Coordinates of C-alpha atoms and ligand atoms in Angstrom, one line a residue:
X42 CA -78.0 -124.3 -130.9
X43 CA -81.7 -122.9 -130.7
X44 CA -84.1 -123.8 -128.1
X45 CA -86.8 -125.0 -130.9
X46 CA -89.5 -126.8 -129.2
X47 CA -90.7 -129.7 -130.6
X48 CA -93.5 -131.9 -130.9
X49 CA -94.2 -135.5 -130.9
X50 CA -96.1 -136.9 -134.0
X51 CA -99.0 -139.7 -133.8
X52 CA -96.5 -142.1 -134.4
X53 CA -94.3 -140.6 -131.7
X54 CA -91.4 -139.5 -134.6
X55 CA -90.7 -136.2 -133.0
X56 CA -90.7 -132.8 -135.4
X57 CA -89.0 -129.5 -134.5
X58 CA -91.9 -126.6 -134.4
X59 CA -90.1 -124.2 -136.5
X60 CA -88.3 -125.5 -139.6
X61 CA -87.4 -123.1 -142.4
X62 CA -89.3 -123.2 -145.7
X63 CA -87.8 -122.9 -149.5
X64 CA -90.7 -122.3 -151.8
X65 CA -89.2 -120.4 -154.6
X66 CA -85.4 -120.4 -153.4
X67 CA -83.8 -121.3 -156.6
X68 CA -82.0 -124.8 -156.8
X69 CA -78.8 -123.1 -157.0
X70 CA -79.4 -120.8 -153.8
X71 CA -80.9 -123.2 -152.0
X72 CA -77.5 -124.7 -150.9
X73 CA -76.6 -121.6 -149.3
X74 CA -80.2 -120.6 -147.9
X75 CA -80.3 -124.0 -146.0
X76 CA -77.0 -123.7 -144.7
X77 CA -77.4 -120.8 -143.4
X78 CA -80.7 -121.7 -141.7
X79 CA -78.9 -125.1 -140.3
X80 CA -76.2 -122.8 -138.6
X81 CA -78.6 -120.8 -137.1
X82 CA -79.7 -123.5 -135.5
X83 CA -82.6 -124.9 -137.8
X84 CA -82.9 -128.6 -138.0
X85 CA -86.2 -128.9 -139.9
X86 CA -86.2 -128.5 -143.9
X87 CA -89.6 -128.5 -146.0
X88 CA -89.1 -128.5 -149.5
X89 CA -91.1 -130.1 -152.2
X90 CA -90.4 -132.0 -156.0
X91 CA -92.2 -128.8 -157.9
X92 CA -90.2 -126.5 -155.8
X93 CA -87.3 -127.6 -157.8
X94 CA -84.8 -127.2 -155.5
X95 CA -84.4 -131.1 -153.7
X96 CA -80.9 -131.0 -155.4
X97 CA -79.7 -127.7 -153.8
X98 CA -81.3 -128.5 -150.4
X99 CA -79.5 -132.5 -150.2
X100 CA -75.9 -130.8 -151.0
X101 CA -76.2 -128.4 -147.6
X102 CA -77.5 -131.7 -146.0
X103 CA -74.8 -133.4 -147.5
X104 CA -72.3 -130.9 -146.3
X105 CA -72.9 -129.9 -142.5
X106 CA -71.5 -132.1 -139.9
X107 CA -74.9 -131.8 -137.7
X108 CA -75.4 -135.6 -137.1
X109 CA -78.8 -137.0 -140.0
X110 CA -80.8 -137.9 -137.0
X111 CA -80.8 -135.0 -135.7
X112 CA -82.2 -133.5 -139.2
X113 CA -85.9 -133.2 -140.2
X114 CA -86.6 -133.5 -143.8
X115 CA -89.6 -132.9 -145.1
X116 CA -90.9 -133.1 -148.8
X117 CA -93.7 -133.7 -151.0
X118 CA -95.5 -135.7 -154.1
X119 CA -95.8 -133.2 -157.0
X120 CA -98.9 -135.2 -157.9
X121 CA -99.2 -133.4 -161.3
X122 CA -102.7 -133.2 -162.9
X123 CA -101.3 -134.3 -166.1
X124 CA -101.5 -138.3 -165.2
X125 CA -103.6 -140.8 -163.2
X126 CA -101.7 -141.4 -159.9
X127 CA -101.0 -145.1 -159.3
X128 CA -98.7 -146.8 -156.9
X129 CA -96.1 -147.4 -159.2
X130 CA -96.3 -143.8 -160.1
X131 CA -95.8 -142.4 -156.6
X132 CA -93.1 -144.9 -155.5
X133 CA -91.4 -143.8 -158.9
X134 CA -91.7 -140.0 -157.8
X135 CA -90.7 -140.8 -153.9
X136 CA -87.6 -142.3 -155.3
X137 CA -86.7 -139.9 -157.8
X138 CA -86.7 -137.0 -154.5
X139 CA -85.0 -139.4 -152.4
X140 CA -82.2 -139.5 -155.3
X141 CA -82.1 -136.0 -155.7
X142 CA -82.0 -135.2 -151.8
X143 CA -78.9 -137.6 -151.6
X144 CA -81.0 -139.5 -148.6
X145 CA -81.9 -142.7 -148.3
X146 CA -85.2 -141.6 -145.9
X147 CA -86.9 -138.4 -145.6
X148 CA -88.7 -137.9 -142.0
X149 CA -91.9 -136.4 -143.2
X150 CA -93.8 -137.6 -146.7
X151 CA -96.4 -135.2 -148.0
X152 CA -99.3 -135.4 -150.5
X153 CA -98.5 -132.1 -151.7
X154 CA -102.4 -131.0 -153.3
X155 CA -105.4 -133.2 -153.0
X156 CA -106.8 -132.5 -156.3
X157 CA -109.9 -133.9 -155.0
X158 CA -111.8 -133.9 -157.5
X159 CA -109.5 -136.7 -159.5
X160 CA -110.6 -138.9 -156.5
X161 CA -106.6 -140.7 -157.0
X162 CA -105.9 -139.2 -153.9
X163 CA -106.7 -142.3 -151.7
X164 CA -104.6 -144.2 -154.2
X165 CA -101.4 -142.2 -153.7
X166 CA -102.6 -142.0 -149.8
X167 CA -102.4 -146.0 -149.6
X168 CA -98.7 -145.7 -150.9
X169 CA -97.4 -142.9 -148.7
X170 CA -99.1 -145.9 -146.0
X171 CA -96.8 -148.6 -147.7
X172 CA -93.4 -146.2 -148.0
X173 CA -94.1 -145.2 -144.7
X174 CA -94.1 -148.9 -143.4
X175 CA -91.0 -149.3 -145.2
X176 CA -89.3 -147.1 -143.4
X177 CA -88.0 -144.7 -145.6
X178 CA -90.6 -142.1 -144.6
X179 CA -90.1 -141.8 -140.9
X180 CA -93.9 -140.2 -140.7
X181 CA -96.4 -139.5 -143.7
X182 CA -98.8 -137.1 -143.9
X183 CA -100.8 -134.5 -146.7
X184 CA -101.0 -130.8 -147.5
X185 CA -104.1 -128.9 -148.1
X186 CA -106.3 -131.2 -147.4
X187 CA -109.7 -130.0 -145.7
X188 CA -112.0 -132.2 -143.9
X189 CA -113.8 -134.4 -146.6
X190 CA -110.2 -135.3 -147.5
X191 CA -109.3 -136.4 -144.1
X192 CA -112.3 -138.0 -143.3
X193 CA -111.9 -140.4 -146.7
X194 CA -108.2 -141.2 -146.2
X195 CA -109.1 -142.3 -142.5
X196 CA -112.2 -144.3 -143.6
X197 CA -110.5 -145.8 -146.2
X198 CA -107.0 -147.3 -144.7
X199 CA -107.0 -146.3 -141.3
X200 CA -104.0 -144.6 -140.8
X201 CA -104.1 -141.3 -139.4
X202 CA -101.7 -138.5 -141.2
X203 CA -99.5 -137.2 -138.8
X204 CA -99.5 -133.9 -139.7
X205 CA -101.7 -131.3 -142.8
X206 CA -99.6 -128.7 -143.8
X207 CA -102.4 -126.0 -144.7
X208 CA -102.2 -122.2 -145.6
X209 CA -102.6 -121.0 -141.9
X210 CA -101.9 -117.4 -140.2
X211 CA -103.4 -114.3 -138.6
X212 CA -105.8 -113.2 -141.7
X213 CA -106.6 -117.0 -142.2
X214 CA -106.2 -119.1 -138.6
X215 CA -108.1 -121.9 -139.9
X216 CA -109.5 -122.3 -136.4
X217 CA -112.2 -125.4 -137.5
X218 CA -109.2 -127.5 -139.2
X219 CA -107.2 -127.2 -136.4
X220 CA -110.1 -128.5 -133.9
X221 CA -110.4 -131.0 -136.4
X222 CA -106.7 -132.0 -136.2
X223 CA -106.4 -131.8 -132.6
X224 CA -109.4 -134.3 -132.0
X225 CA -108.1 -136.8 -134.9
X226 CA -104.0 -136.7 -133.4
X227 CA -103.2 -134.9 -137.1
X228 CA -100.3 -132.0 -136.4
X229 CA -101.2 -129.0 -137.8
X230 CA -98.6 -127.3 -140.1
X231 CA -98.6 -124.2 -141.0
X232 CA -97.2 -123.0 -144.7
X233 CA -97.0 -119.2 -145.6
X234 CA -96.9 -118.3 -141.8
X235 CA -95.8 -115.0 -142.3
X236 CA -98.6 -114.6 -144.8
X237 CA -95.7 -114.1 -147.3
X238 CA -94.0 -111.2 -145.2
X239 CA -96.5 -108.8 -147.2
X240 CA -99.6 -107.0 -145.7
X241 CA -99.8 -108.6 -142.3
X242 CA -96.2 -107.8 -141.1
X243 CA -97.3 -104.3 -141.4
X244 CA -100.5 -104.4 -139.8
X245 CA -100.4 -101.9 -137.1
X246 CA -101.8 -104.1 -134.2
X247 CA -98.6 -106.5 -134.8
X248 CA -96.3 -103.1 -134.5
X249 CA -98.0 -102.5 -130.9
X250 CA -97.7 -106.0 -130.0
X251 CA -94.1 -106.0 -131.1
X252 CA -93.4 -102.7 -129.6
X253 CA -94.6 -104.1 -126.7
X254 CA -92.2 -107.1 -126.5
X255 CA -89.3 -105.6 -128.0
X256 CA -89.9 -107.9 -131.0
X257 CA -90.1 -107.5 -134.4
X258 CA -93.5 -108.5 -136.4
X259 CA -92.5 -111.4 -137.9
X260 CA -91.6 -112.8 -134.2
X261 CA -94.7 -112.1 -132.5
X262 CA -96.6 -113.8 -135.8
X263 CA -94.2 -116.8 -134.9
X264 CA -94.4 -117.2 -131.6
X265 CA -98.6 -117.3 -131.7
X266 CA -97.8 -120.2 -134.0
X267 CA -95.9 -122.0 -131.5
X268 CA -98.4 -121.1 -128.8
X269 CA -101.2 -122.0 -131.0
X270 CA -99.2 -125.3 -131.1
X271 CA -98.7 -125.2 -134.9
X272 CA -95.5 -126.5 -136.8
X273 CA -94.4 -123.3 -138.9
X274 CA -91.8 -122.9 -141.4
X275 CA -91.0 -119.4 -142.6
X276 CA -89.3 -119.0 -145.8
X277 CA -85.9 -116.2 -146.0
X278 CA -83.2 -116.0 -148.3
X279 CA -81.8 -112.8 -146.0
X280 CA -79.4 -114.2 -143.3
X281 CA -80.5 -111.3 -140.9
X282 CA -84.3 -113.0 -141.3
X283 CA -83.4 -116.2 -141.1
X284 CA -81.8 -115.7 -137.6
X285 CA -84.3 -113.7 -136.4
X286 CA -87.5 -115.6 -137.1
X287 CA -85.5 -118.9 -135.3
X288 CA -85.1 -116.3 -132.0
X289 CA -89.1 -116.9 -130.8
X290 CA -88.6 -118.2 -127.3
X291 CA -87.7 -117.1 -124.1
X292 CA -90.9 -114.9 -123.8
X293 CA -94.9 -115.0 -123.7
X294 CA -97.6 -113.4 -125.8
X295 CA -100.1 -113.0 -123.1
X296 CA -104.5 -113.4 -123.0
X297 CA -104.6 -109.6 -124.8
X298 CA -101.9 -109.9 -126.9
X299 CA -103.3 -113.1 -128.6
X300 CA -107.3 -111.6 -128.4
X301 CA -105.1 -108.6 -130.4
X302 CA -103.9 -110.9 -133.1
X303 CA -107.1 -112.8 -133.0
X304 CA -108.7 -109.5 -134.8
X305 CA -106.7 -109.7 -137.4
X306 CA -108.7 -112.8 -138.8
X307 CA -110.2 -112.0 -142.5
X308 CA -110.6 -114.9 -143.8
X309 CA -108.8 -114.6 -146.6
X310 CA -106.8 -116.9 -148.3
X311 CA -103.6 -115.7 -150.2
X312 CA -103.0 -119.4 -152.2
X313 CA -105.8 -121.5 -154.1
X314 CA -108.6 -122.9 -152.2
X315 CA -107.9 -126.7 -152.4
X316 CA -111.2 -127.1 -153.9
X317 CA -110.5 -125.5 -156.9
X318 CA -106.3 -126.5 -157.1
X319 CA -105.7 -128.8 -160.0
X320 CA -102.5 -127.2 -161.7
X321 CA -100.1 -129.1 -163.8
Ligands
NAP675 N1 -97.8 -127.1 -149.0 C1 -98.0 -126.0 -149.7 O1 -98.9 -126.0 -150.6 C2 -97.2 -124.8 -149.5 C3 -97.5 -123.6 -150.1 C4 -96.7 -122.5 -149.8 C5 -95.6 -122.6 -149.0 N2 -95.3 -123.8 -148.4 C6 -94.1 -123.9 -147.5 O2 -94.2 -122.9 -146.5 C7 -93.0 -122.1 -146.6 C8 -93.2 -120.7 -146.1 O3 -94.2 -120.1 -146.9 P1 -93.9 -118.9 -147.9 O4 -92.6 -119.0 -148.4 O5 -95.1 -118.9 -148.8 O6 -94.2 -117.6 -147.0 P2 -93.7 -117.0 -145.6 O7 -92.7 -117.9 -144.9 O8 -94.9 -116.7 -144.9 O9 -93.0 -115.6 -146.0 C9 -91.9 -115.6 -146.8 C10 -91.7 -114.1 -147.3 O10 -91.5 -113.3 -146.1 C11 -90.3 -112.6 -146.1 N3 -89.8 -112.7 -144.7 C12 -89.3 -113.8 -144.1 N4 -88.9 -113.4 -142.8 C13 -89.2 -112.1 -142.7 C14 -89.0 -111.2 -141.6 N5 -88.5 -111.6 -140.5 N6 -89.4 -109.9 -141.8 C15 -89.9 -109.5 -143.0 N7 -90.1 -110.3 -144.0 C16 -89.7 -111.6 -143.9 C17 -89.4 -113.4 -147.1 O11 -88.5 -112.5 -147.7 P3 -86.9 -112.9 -148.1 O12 -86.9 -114.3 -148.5 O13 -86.6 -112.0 -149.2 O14 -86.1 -112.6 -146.8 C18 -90.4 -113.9 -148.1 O15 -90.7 -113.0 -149.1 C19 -92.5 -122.3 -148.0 O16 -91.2 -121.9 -148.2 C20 -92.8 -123.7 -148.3 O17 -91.8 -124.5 -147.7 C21 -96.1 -124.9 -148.7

């Protein structure tokens, strides 16, 4: 077993701070992927209806021995642009990915985009509210949401999301959501935290800083995450990967290393801006 810490959610469900990530692991790898990650000592899964892969991810759930509540299964509402999100809808779509997981609860719910300009998203929002008080969504919460978005769904039902899984790493730290989060008990979740393994894991500052700790670049990146106080989960299909971007504890990045890494900021996104996402 790893020595993952975790964290404890506004509702006081508690989430691992590293889970592993399967955006674009095909359905039929995915099986594999994830059981790899859950022998390396993984217990946190994210994967998502439009990722295709909820069948792949609920047989390697389906097959390990590790005990469910001990597992921390996280996926999300495709809401598609192609229809009008009611409740009905998004209680269809939660049941269809519980079906395909093979689970009868998922421990995190997410609104995958807000498409905010379709304005549905505080209609879908009031459901992942009712599924959660159902029980079948141990915690609820959205993805790429900015602060508008949080400010409505709060307004409107007053239920705080637990966590916002948002594009977030060196080049793009997102330093004013995660104030944001912090002040409003939302956890801030980190997707792409490797910035896709291109570009930043080269940056030369991370080689020093690595260098420095005897770690490789993708371990430094994830252990600011978890010092940041972010949730991350990396994405690998390479076994060698997966195992090493779990080993992140059991030593510090100190004041200079983090002012190093806070250099690397540019701003830049690598995904949409969820302004301008509405994709079928
Ligand atoms: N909510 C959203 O809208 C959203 C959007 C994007 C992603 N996500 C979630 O976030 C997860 C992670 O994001 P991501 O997949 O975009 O990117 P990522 O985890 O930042 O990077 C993954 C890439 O980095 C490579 N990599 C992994 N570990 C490495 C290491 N130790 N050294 C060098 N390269 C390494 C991987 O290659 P190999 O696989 O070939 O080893 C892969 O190409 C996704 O899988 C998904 O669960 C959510």
């Amino acid at each position: 077993m790893s020595n993952v810490p975790s964290i404890t959610l506004n509702n006081g469900v508690v989430m691992p701070q590293l889970g592993f990530g399967v955006w674009q692991v095909p359905d039929d790898e995915a099986t594999a992927a994830v059981t790899t990650a859950l022998e390396a000592g993984y217990r946190s899964i994210d994967t998502a209806t439009v990722y295709e892969n909820e069948v792949g991810t609920g047989k390697a759930l389906a097959s390990t021995d590790i005990a469910r509540e001990e597992l921390f299964v996280t996926t999300k509402l495709w809401n598609s642009a192609s229809e009008t999100w009611t409740r009905e809808a998004v209680l269809r779509e939660f049941d269809a990915s519980l079906e395909r997981l093979g689970l009868d609860y998922v421990d995190l719910y997410l609104i995958h985009w807000p498409r905010a300009m379709r304005e549905d998203y505080v209609t879908i929002y009031r459901t992942l509210v009712e599924i959660a008080g159902s029980g079948r969504a141990k915690a609820i919460g959205v993805s790429n949401f900015k602060q508008p978005q949080l400010e409505r769904v709060i307004a409107d039902t007053s239920f705080v999301p637990a966590v916002n899984q948002i594009e977030l790493h060196p080049n793009f730290p997102q330093a004013e959501l995660r104030a944001f989060h912090a002040e409003h008990g939302i956890a801030t979740e980190a997707w792409s935290p490797l910035g896709q393994g291109r570009g930043l894991l080269e940056d030369p500052t991370l080689a020093r800083v690595a260098a420095k700790h005897g770690k490789s670049p993708a371990q430094i990146v994830l252990r600011w995450h978890l010092q940041l106080g972010n949730v991350a989960i990396p994405k690998s299909v390479t076994p060698s990967r997966i195992k090493e971007n779990i080993d992140v504890t059991g030593f510090e990045l100190d004041a200079d290393d983090l002012a190093a890494i806070a250099g690397l900021d540019t701003g830049t996104r690598l995904g949409p801006d969820p302004d301008e996402f509405d994709w079928s």
